[in-house]
GROMACS .gro file of C-alpha atoms in nm:
model
  227
    1MET     CA    1   8.134  12.081  12.270
    2MET     CA    2   8.033  12.073  11.925
    3ALA     CA    3   7.762  11.889  11.759
    4LYS     CA    4   7.814  11.593  11.549
    5SER     CA    5   7.845  11.641  11.177
    6ASP     CA    6   7.901  11.385  10.907
    7PRO     CA    7   8.265  11.210  10.902
    8PHE     CA    8   8.547  11.391  10.740
    9VAL     CA    9   8.810  11.090  10.818
   10VAL     CA   10   8.710  10.734  10.837
   11VAL     CA   11   8.939  10.510  10.958
   12GLU     CA   12   8.877  10.121  10.901
   13ASP     CA   13   9.075   9.805  11.043
   14LEU     CA   14   9.430  10.036  11.051
   15VAL     CA   15   9.702   9.794  11.014
   16VAL     CA   16  10.073   9.921  11.080
   17ARG     CA   17  10.430   9.741  11.101
   18TYR     CA   18  10.788   9.830  11.126
   19GLY     CA   19  10.931   9.513  11.032
   20ASP     CA   20  10.800   9.216  11.220
   21ARG     CA   21  10.688   9.476  11.501
   22THR     CA   22  10.294   9.546  11.470
   23VAL     CA   23  10.256   9.917  11.616
   24LEU     CA   24   9.905   9.953  11.519
   25ASP     CA   25   9.644   9.678  11.530
   26GLY     CA   26   9.289   9.688  11.381
   27VAL     CA   27   9.270  10.086  11.468
   28SER     CA   28   8.909  10.223  11.385
   29PHE     CA   29   8.747  10.526  11.384
   30ASP     CA   30   8.585  10.842  11.270
   31VAL     CA   31   8.685  11.176  11.276
   32CYS     CA   32   8.359  11.435  11.229
   33GLN     CA   33   8.352  11.749  11.007
   34GLY     CA   34   8.492  12.037  11.172
   35GLU     CA   35   8.544  11.867  11.542
   36ILE     CA   36   8.896  11.871  11.744
   37PHE     CA   37   8.973  11.520  11.795
   38VAL     CA   38   9.223  11.390  11.991
   39ILE     CA   39   9.444  11.094  12.022
   40LEU     CA   40   9.542  10.996  12.348
   41GLY     CA   41   9.794  10.790  12.483
   42GLY     CA   42  10.106  10.698  12.682
   43SER     CA   43  10.434  10.653  12.523
   44GLY     CA   44  10.491  10.364  12.282
   45SER     CA   45  10.159  10.371  12.202
   46GLY     CA   46  10.110  10.391  11.884
   47LYS     CA   47  10.011  10.800  11.855
   48THR     CA   48  10.278  10.911  11.648
   49THR     CA   49  10.280  10.635  11.416
   50LEU     CA   50   9.887  10.660  11.376
   51LEU     CA   51   9.985  11.063  11.275
   52ARG     CA   52  10.195  10.964  11.042
   53THR     CA   53  10.005  10.738  10.852
   54LEU     CA   54   9.722  10.961  10.861
   55VAL     CA   55   9.889  11.220  10.653
   56GLY     CA   56  10.071  10.968  10.401
   57LEU     CA   57  10.426  10.891  10.522
   58LYS     CA   58  10.378  10.574  10.676
   59ARG     CA   59  10.173  10.311  10.433
   60PRO     CA   60   9.965  10.082  10.660
   61ALA     CA   61   9.996   9.691  10.609
   62ALA     CA   62   9.596   9.646  10.626
   63GLY     CA   63   9.273   9.900  10.640
   64ARG     CA   64   9.165  10.202  10.495
   65ILE     CA   65   9.183  10.563  10.571
   66LEU     CA   66   8.908  10.775  10.397
   67PHE     CA   67   8.898  11.096  10.304
   68HIS     CA   68   8.535  11.257  10.250
   69GLY     CA   69   8.493  10.883  10.094
   70GLU     CA   70   8.798  10.833   9.922
   71ASP     CA   71   9.044  10.601   9.980
   72PHE     CA   72   9.355  10.762  10.011
   73THR     CA   73   9.545  10.437  10.108
   74ALA     CA   74   9.454  10.334   9.753
   75MET     CA   75   9.550  10.651   9.572
   76SER     CA   76   9.831  10.708   9.317
   77ASP     CA   77  10.123  10.866   9.433
   78ASN     CA   78   9.999  11.200   9.257
   79GLU     CA   79   9.665  11.184   9.367
   80ARG     CA   80   9.790  11.145   9.748
   81ILE     CA   81   9.988  11.447   9.657
   82GLU     CA   82   9.682  11.652   9.571
   83LEU     CA   83   9.514  11.548   9.881
   84ARG     CA   84   9.784  11.628  10.094
   85LYS     CA   85   9.775  11.991   9.933
   86LYS     CA   86   9.431  12.015  10.165
   87MET     CA   87   9.623  11.923  10.469
   88GLY     CA   88   9.831  12.132  10.718
   89MET     CA   89  10.055  11.966  10.935
   90SER     CA   90  10.192  12.137  11.322
   91PHE     CA   91  10.491  11.947  11.390
   92GLN     CA   92  10.614  11.836  11.700
   93GLY     CA   93  10.959  12.054  11.733
   94SER     CA   94  10.807  12.315  11.498
   95ALA     CA   95  11.005  12.195  11.183
   96LEU     CA   96  11.119  12.587  11.099
   97LEU     CA   97  11.384  12.579  10.817
   98LYS     CA   98  11.640  12.813  11.043
   99SER     CA   99  11.816  12.973  10.746
  100LEU     CA  100  11.478  13.157  10.646
  101SER     CA  101  11.299  13.436  10.800
  102LEU     CA  102  10.947  13.366  10.941
  103THR     CA  103  10.776  13.497  10.629
  104ASP     CA  104  10.945  13.304  10.410
  105ASN     CA  105  10.872  12.985  10.631
  106VAL     CA  106  10.501  13.047  10.638
  107ALA     CA  107  10.548  13.131  10.259
  108LEU     CA  108  10.721  12.784  10.163
  109PRO     CA  109  10.427  12.597  10.070
  110LEU     CA  110  10.249  12.860   9.874
  111ARG     CA  111  10.581  12.926   9.671
  112GLU     CA  112  10.599  12.519   9.638
  113HIS     CA  113  10.246  12.431   9.533
  114THR     CA  114  10.067  12.742   9.416
  115ALA     CA  115  10.142  13.006   9.072
  116LEU     CA  116  10.063  13.274   9.317
  117GLU     CA  117  10.213  13.618   9.248
  118GLU     CA  118  10.482  13.719   9.527
  119SER     CA  119  10.276  14.033   9.635
  120THR     CA  120   9.953  13.794   9.697
  121ILE     CA  121  10.158  13.522   9.904
  122ASP     CA  122  10.324  13.796  10.110
  123ILE     CA  123   9.987  13.916  10.187
  124MET     CA  124   9.859  13.583  10.245
  125THR     CA  125  10.164  13.557  10.460
  126ARG     CA  126  10.131  13.807  10.654
  127ILE     CA  127   9.765  13.750  10.745
  128LYS     CA  128   9.859  13.407  10.878
  129LEU     CA  129  10.107  13.549  11.100
  130GLU     CA  130   9.917  13.798  11.230
  131LEU     CA  131   9.612  13.530  11.301
  132VAL     CA  132   9.880  13.353  11.551
  133GLY     CA  133   9.983  13.645  11.706
  134LEU     CA  134  10.329  13.655  11.523
  135GLY     CA  135  10.235  14.039  11.360
  136GLY     CA  136  10.543  14.248  11.349
  137PHE     CA  137  10.799  13.943  11.372
  138GLU     CA  138  10.785  13.854  10.994
  139ASN     CA  139  11.197  13.914  10.946
  140TYR     CA  140  11.276  13.739  11.255
  141LEU     CA  141  11.471  13.395  11.218
  142PRO     CA  142  11.368  13.103  11.451
  143ALA     CA  143  11.631  13.133  11.650
  144GLU     CA  144  11.545  13.445  11.759
  145LEU     CA  145  11.206  13.316  11.871
  146SER     CA  146  11.091  13.139  12.201
  147GLY     CA  147  10.938  12.813  12.198
  148GLY     CA  148  10.566  12.929  12.236
  149MET     CA  149  10.641  13.155  11.902
  150LYS     CA  150  10.784  12.870  11.690
  151LYS     CA  151  10.498  12.678  11.771
  152ARG     CA  152  10.270  12.951  11.688
  153ALA     CA  153  10.487  13.010  11.374
  154GLY     CA  154  10.457  12.628  11.259
  155ILE     CA  155  10.033  12.681  11.310
  156ALA     CA  156  10.099  12.983  11.032
  157ARG     CA  157  10.245  12.760  10.816
  158ALA     CA  158  10.017  12.470  10.866
  159MET     CA  159   9.724  12.729  10.783
  160ALA     CA  160   9.926  12.878  10.462
  161MET     CA  161   9.773  12.695  10.197
  162ASP     CA  162   9.413  12.727  10.390
  163PRO     CA  163   9.371  12.359  10.492
  164GLU     CA  164   9.046  12.161  10.507
  165ILE     CA  165   9.188  11.969  10.792
  166ILE     CA  166   9.484  12.017  11.012
  167PHE     CA  167   9.713  11.766  11.219
  168TYR     CA  168   9.863  11.897  11.506
  169ASP     CA  169  10.207  11.659  11.700
  170GLU     CA  170  10.176  11.742  12.045
  171PRO     CA  171  10.137  12.111  12.021
  172SER     CA  172  10.185  12.190  12.363
  173ALA     CA  173  10.466  11.971  12.475
  174GLY     CA  174  10.771  12.132  12.625
  175LEU     CA  175  10.593  12.434  12.743
  176ASP     CA  176  10.539  12.588  13.023
  177PRO     CA  177  10.129  12.593  13.154
  178ILE     CA  178  10.073  12.974  13.055
  179VAL     CA  179  10.214  12.942  12.731
  180ALA     CA  180  10.061  12.580  12.661
  181ALA     CA  181   9.715  12.757  12.755
  182GLY     CA  182   9.757  12.965  12.505
  183ILE     CA  183   9.865  12.738  12.224
  184ASP     CA  184   9.543  12.539  12.299
  185THR     CA  185   9.340  12.873  12.305
  186LEU     CA  186   9.454  12.919  11.962
  187ILE     CA  187   9.406  12.597  11.785
  188ARG     CA  188   9.054  12.652  11.923
  189LYS     CA  189   9.050  12.952  11.779
  190MET     CA  190   9.114  12.816  11.423
  191GLN     CA  191   8.876  12.571  11.448
  192GLU     CA  192   8.553  12.804  11.497
  193THR     CA  193   8.662  13.089  11.327
  194PHE     CA  194   8.774  12.858  10.987
  195LYS     CA  195   8.523  12.579  11.085
  196LEU     CA  196   8.867  12.382  11.049
  197THR     CA  197   8.867  12.004  11.148
  198SER     CA  198   9.135  11.923  11.348
  199VAL     CA  199   9.324  11.602  11.478
  200VAL     CA  200   9.565  11.690  11.799
  201VAL     CA  201   9.804  11.404  11.908
  202THR     CA  202   9.904  11.456  12.290
  203HIS     CA  203   9.922  11.331  12.627
  204GLU     CA  204   9.897  11.643  12.807
  205MET     CA  205   9.566  11.614  12.998
  206GLU     CA  206   9.483  11.986  13.019
  207SER     CA  207   9.535  12.042  12.643
  208VAL     CA  208   9.289  11.738  12.665
  209LYS     CA  209   9.010  11.919  12.885
  210LEU     CA  210   9.062  12.240  12.699
  211ILE     CA  211   9.027  12.156  12.344
  212ALA     CA  212   8.888  11.814  12.237
  213ASP     CA  213   8.550  11.737  12.081
  214THR     CA  214   8.601  11.361  12.096
  215VAL     CA  215   8.905  11.225  12.214
  216CYS     CA  216   9.075  10.867  12.093
  217MET     CA  217   9.278  10.630  12.402
  218LEU     CA  218   9.519  10.440  12.254
  219LYS     CA  219   9.695  10.177  12.430
  220GLY     CA  220   9.930   9.889  12.234
  221GLY     CA  221   9.829   9.936  11.927
  222ARG     CA  222   9.499   9.958  11.988
  223VAL     CA  223   9.128  10.188  12.050
  224VAL     CA  224   9.030  10.147  12.445
  225GLY     CA  225   8.793  10.395  12.436
  226ILE     CA  226   8.662  10.709  12.225
  227GLY     CA  227   8.438  10.957  12.366
   0.00000   0.00000   0.00000
């Protein structure tokens, strides 16, 4: 466990609806700088909706999300895009583009959002793949990888822009216990090596035991416990 520091993310009275259905109802919590904050809950508790709202894929009906004191929910579209460049996202299904090699998948954010030389992008991409244990697999296609390797590649891509915070959606879901433990160890390594702030959505209790600094329990769209 790590010592608490200043809040990186502050969520205040967040309300999210789909039509007439309220999915998140007055959710509030702080994520401290440099910690691994785990959002835990059963199916239908609002975990995925909360994650989508935190990264700006869903607009809340009420409430605020502050990043370093800046109100993400009140920003213009351009301001939100700039802030999102400081975030990394590791999707549940990895979301790798099937027609691209691992190198091109990981390099994609750098090519889209920076003016770096291709030689520099190549070096940065190789470093990220080495970091997640995929050195030597640069030219492989996603279809040629195991489930665990795809998860690692997704984490490498989330790290491509050297983000300040990474969001993980069910990072160990669907993996056997040994491979899942390896992904959990990698998440902890990222946090310790780069002092990253991490937000992890999961329902895997073994993962919670291995990685969590703070756990936020959701039930029925409300926070029922934090500790």
